[in-house]
Tab-separated table of C-alpha atoms in Angstrom:
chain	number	residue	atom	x	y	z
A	1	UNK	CA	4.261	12.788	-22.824
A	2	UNK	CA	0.604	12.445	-21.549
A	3	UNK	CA	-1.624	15.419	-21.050
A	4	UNK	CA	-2.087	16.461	-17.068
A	5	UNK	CA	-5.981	16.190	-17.200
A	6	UNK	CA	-8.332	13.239	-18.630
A	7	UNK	CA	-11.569	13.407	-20.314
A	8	UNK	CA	-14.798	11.592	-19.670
A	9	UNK	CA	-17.668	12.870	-22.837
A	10	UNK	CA	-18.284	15.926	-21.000
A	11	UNK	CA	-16.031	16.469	-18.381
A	12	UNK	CA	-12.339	17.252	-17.982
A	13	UNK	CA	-10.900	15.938	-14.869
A	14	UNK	CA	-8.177	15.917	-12.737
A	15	UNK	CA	-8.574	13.489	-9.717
A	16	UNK	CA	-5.556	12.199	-8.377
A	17	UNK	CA	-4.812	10.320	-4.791
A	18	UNK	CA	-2.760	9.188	-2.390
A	19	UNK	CA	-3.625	5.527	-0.704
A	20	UNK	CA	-2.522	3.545	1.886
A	21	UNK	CA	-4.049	0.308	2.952
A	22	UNK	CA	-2.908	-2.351	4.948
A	23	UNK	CA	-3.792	-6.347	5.545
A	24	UNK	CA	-5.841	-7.243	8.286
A	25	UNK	CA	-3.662	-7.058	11.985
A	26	UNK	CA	-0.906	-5.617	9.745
A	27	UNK	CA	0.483	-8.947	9.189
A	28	UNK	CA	4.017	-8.635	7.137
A	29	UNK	CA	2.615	-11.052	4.159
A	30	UNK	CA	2.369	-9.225	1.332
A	31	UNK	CA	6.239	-8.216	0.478
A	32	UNK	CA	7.118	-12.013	0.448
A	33	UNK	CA	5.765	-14.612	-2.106
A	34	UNK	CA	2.338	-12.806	-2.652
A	35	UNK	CA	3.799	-9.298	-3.637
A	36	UNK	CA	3.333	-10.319	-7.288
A	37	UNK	CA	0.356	-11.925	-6.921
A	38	UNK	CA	-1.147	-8.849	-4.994
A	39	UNK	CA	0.246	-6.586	-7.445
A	40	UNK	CA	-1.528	-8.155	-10.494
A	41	UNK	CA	-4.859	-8.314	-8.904
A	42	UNK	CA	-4.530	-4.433	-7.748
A	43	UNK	CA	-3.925	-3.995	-11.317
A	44	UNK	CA	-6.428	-5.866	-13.179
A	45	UNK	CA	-9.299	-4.389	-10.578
A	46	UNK	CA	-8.123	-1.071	-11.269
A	47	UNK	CA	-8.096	-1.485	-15.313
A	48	UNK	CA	-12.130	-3.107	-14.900
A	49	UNK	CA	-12.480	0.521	-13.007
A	50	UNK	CA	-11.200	2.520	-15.863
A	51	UNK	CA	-8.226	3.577	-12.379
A	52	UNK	CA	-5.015	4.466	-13.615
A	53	UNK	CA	-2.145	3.684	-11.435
A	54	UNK	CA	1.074	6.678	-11.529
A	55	UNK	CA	2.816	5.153	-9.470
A	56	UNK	CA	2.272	1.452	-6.772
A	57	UNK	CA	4.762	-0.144	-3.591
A	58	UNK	CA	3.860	-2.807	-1.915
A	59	UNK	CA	5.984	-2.480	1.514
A	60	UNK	CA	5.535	-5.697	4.336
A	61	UNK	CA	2.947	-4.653	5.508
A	62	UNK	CA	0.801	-1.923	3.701
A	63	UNK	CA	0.291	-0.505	0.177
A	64	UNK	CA	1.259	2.982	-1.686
A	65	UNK	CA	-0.640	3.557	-4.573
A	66	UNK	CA	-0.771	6.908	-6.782
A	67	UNK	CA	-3.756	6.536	-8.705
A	68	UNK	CA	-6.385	8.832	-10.808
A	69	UNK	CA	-10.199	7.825	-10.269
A	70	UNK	CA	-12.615	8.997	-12.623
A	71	UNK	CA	-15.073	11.615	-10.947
A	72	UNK	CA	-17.928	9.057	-11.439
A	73	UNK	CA	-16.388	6.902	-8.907
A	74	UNK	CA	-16.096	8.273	-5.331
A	75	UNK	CA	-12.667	6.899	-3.289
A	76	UNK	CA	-14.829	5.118	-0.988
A	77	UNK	CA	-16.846	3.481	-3.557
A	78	UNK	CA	-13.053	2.308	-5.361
A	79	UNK	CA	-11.470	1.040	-2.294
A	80	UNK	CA	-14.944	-1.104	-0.988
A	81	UNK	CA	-14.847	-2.106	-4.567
A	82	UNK	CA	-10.688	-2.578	-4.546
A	83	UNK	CA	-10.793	-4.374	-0.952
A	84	UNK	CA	-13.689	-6.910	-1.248
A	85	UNK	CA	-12.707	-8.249	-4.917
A	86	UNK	CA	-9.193	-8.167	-3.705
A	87	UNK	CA	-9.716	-10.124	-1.084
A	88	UNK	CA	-11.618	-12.673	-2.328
A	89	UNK	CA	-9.206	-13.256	-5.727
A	90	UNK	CA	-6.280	-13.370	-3.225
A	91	UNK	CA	-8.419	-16.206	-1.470
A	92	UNK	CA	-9.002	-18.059	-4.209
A	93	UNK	CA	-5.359	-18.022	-5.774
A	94	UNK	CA	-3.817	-18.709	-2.430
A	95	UNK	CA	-5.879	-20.897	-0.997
A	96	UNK	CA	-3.610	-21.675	2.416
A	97	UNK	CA	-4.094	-17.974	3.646
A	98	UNK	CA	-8.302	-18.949	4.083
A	99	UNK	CA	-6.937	-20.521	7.367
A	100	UNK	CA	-5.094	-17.452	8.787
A	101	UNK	CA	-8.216	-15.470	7.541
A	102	UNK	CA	-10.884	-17.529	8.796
A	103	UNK	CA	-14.035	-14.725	7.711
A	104	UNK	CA	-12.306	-13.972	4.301
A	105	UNK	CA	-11.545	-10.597	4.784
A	106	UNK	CA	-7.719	-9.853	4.089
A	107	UNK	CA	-7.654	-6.188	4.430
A	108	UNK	CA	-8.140	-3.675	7.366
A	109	UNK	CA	-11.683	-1.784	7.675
A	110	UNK	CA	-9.582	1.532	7.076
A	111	UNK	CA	-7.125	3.246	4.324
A	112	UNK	CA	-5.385	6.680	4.564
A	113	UNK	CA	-6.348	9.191	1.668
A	114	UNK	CA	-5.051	12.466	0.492
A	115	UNK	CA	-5.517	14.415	-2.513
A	116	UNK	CA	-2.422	15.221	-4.852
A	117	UNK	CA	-2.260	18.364	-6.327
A	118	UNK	CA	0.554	19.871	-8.415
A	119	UNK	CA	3.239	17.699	-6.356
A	120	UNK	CA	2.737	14.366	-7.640
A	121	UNK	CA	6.213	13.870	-8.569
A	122	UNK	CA	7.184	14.443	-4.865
A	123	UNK	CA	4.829	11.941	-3.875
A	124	UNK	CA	5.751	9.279	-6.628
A	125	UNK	CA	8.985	9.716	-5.316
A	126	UNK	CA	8.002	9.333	-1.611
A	127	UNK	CA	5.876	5.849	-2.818
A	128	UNK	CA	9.481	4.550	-4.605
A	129	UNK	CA	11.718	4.955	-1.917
A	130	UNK	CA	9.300	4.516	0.939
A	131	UNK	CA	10.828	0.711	1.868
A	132	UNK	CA	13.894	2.276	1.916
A	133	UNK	CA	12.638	4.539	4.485
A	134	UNK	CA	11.157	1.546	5.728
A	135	UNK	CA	14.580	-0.677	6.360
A	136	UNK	CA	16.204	2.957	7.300
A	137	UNK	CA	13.610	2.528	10.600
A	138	UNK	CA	14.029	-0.882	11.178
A	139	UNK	CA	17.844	-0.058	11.687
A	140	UNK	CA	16.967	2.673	13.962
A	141	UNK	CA	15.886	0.189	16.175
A	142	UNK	CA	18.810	-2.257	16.546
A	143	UNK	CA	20.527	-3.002	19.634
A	144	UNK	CA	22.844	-0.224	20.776
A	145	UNK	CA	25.945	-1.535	22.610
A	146	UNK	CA	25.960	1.295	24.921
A	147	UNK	CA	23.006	3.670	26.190
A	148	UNK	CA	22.595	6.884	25.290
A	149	UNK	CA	21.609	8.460	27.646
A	150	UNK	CA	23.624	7.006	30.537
A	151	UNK	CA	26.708	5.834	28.441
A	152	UNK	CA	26.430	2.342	30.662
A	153	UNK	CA	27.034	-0.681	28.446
A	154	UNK	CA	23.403	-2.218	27.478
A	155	UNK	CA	22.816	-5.860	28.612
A	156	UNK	CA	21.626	-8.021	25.911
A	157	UNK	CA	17.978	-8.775	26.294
């Protein structure tokens, strides 16, 4: 089993976080044919970074990842870094999404952050089954024969 903490040559650290990013106008292209594509890239960008990944989902339209950044790397720093060489190997191995992208940037300007502290297995958890929560939504939203509220039989729109 792996030690908790990780060392740098003087410094023991224990940096990890919770991201969220998303492609540009949330477009639902990354679970389909690019999911494995995307998910290589991630990986190899965070291995040049010395970024280990706990735990990664790639949902339709955003990314979960569980990663620990060294201390000599800021989160900002990571995710310009993670975004703009990203972006530009996901142009260059699929070169058909350069016309739906016209100014090369795939991702959104913005991610969601938090800190993990001891409950990291919670979260690693939340990552795995969050596009189950995801389809568990998307049923939420069906068409209902009958409202509510009023009990009238719904018209088919």
């Amino acid at each position: 089993m792996k030690k908790d903490s990780a060392s740098l040559a003087h410094t023991s650290w224990r940096c990890k976080y919770h991201i969220v990013f998303a492609p540009k106008y949330r477009r639902q292209i990354i679970y389909g044919k690019y999911k494995q594509s995307i998910g290589t890239i991630i990986r190899e960008l965070c291995e040049r970074k010395g970024v280990e990944i706990h735990e990664a989902n790639a949902c339709k339209d955003h990314i979960h990842l569980l990663v620990s950044i060294p201390p000599k790397l800021s989160v900002s720093q990571f995710m310009g870094y993670l975004k703009g060489k990203s972006s530009l190997m996901i142009f260059d191995r699929h070169a058909n999404l350069k016309y739906r992208y016209g100014n090369r940037k795939f991702w959104c300007r913005g991610y969601y952050v938090d800190t993990v502290g001891r409950n990291k297995e919670k979260i690693a958890e939340y990552i795995r089954n969050q596009i189950q929560d995801d389809y568990v939504a998307d049923q939420l939203t069906l068409f209902e024969e009958y409202d509510p509220f009023t009990e009238e039989k719904n018209r088919k729109k």
